[in-house]
Coordinates of C-alpha atoms in Angstrom, one line a residue:
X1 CA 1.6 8.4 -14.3
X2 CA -0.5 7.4 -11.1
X3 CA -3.9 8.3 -10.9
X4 CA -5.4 10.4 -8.2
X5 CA -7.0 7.4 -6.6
X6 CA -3.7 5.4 -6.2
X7 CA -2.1 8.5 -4.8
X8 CA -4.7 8.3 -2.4
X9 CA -5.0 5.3 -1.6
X10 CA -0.8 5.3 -0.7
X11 CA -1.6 8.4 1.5
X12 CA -4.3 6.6 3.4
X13 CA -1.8 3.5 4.5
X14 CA 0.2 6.3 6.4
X15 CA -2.6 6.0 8.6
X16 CA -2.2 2.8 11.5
X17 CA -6.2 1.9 10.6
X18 CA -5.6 1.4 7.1
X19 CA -3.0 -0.4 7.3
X20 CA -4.3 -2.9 10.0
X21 CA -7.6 -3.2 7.6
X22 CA -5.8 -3.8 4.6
X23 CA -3.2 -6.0 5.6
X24 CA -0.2 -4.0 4.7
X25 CA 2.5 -1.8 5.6
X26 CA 4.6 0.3 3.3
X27 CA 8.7 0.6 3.1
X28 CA 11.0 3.0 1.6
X29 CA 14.1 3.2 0.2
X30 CA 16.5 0.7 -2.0
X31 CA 17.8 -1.0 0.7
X32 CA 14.7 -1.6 2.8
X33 CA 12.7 -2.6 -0.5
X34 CA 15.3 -5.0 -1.2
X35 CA 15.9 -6.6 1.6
X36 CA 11.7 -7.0 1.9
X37 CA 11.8 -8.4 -1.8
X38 CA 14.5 -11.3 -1.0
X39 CA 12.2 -12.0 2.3
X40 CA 9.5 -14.9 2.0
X41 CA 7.5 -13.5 4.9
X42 CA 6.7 -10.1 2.9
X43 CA 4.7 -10.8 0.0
X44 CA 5.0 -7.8 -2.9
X45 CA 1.5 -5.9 -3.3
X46 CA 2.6 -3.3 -5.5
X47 CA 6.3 -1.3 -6.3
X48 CA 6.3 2.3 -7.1
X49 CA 10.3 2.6 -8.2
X50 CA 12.2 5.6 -10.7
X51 CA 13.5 4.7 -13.5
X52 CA 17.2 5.2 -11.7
X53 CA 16.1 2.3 -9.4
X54 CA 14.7 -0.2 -11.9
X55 CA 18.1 0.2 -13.8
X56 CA 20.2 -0.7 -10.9
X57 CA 17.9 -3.4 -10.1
X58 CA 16.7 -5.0 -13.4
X59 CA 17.4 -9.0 -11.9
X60 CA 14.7 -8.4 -9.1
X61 CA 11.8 -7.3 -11.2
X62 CA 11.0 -10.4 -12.5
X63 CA 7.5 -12.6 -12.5
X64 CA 5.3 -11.6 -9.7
X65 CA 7.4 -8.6 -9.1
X66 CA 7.5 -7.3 -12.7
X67 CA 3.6 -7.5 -13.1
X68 CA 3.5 -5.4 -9.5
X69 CA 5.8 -2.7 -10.7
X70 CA 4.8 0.4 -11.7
X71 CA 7.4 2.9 -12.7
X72 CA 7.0 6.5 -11.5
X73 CA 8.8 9.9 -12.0
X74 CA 10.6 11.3 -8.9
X75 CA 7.7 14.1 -8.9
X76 CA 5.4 11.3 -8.3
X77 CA 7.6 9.8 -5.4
X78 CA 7.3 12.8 -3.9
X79 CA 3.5 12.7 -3.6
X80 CA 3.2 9.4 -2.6
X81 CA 6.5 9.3 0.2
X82 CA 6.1 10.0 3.7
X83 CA 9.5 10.8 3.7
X84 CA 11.0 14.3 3.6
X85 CA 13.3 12.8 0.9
X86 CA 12.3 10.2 -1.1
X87 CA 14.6 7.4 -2.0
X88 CA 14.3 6.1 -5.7
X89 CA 11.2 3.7 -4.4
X90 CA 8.4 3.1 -2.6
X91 CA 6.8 -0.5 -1.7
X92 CA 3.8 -1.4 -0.5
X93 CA 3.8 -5.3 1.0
X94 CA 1.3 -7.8 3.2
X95 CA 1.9 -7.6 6.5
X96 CA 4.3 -11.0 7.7
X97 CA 2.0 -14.2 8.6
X98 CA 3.9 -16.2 10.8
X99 CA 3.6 -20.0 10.4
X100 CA 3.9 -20.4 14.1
X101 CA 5.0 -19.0 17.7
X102 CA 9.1 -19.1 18.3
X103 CA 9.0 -21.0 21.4
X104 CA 10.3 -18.8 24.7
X105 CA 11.7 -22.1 26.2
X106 CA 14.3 -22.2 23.0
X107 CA 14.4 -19.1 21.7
X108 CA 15.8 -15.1 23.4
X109 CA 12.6 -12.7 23.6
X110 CA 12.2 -9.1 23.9
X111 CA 10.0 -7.4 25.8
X112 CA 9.5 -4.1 25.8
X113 CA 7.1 -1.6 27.9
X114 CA 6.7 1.8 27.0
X115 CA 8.2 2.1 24.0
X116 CA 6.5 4.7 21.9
X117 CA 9.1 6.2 19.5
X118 CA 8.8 4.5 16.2
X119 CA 12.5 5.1 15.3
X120 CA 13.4 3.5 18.4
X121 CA 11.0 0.1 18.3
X122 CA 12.6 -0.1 14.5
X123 CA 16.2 0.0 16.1
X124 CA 15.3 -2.7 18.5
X125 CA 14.3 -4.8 15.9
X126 CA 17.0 -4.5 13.6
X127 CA 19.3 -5.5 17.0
X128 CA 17.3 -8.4 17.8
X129 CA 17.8 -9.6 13.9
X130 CA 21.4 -9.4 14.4
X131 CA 21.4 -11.3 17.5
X132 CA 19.0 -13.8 16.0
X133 CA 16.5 -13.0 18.6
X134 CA 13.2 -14.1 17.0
X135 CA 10.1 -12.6 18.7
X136 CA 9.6 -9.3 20.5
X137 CA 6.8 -8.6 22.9
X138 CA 5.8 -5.0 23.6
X139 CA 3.1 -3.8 26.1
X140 CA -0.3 -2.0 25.1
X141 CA 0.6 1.6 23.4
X142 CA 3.9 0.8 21.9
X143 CA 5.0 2.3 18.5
X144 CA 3.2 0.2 15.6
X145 CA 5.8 -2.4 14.2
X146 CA 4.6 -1.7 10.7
X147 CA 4.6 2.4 10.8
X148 CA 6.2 3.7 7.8
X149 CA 9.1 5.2 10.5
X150 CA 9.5 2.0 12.4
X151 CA 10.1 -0.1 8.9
X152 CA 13.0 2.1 7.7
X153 CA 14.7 2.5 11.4
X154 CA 14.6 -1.4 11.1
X155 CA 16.2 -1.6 7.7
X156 CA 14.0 -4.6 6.7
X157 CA 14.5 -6.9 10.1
X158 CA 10.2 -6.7 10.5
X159 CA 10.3 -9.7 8.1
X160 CA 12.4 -11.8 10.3
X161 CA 11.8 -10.5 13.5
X162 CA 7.6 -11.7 14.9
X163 CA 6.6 -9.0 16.7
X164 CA 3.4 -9.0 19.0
X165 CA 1.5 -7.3 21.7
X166 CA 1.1 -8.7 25.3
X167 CA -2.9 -9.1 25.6

């Protein structure tokens, strides 16, 4: 069962703030958690799954990821989801630290101005992941990469796709 201050806590990370002062984003769903749990770049913090989930899924809680796990009732997800439906799981992981800047002279880039819609930046990132297009640049006042509604339009590309902001 979680306690009020963990529910809290997951609440407070829907806000952009929090989640820039903590380090952190959240993602929901099997097959954005999944693909955030094979990824390098996305270090586990902590996994809120059902016991449905952890069933399906019993060869990726091991080690670091078992230790991080903490199983909750559906009524719990509930709570703790942003989402109108919850998904069997809920994952809270560190932000991506990229080891360096894809160069523009080798590499495609995005860049995007006015983008605002968070559903819409997370579809743009899942694109440039399938065309291997490593970095995206938006312009000041785009939607925040790591929004709860831009990490499950992108279906778990923000851990291979850097995305920045033009200063």
């Amino acid at each position: 069962m979680l306690v009020k201050s963990k529910v809290k806590y997951i609440q407070s990370l829907s806000d952009k703030k929090q989640r820039d002062a903590e380090g952190v984003f959240i993602a929901e769903g099997p097959k954005v958690v999944e693909e955030l749990l094979l990824s390098p770049n996305t270090p586990l913090v902590e996994l809120f799954p059902t016991a449905e989930w952890m069933g399906k899924n019993a060869g990726m809680l091991t080690g670091t990821v078992q230790q991080s796990t903490h199983e909750v009732e559906p009524s719990e997800l509930q709570r703790i989801s942003s989402l109108s439906t919850p998904n069997q799981v809920l994952g809270i992981f560190k932000k991506p630290l990229w080891q360096r800047q894809p160069s523009p002279l080798k590499n495609w880039v995005v860049m995007l101005d006015g983008i605002q819609d968070p559903g819409n930046m997370g579809t743009i990132i899942r694109c440039a992941d399938w065309f291997g297009i490593p970095l995206i640049i938006t312009g000041e006042g785009a939607a925040d990469p790591y929004g709860p509604k831009t990490v499950q339009s992108s279906m778990g590309s923000v851990a291979r796709v850097q995305v920045g902001q033009a200063n």
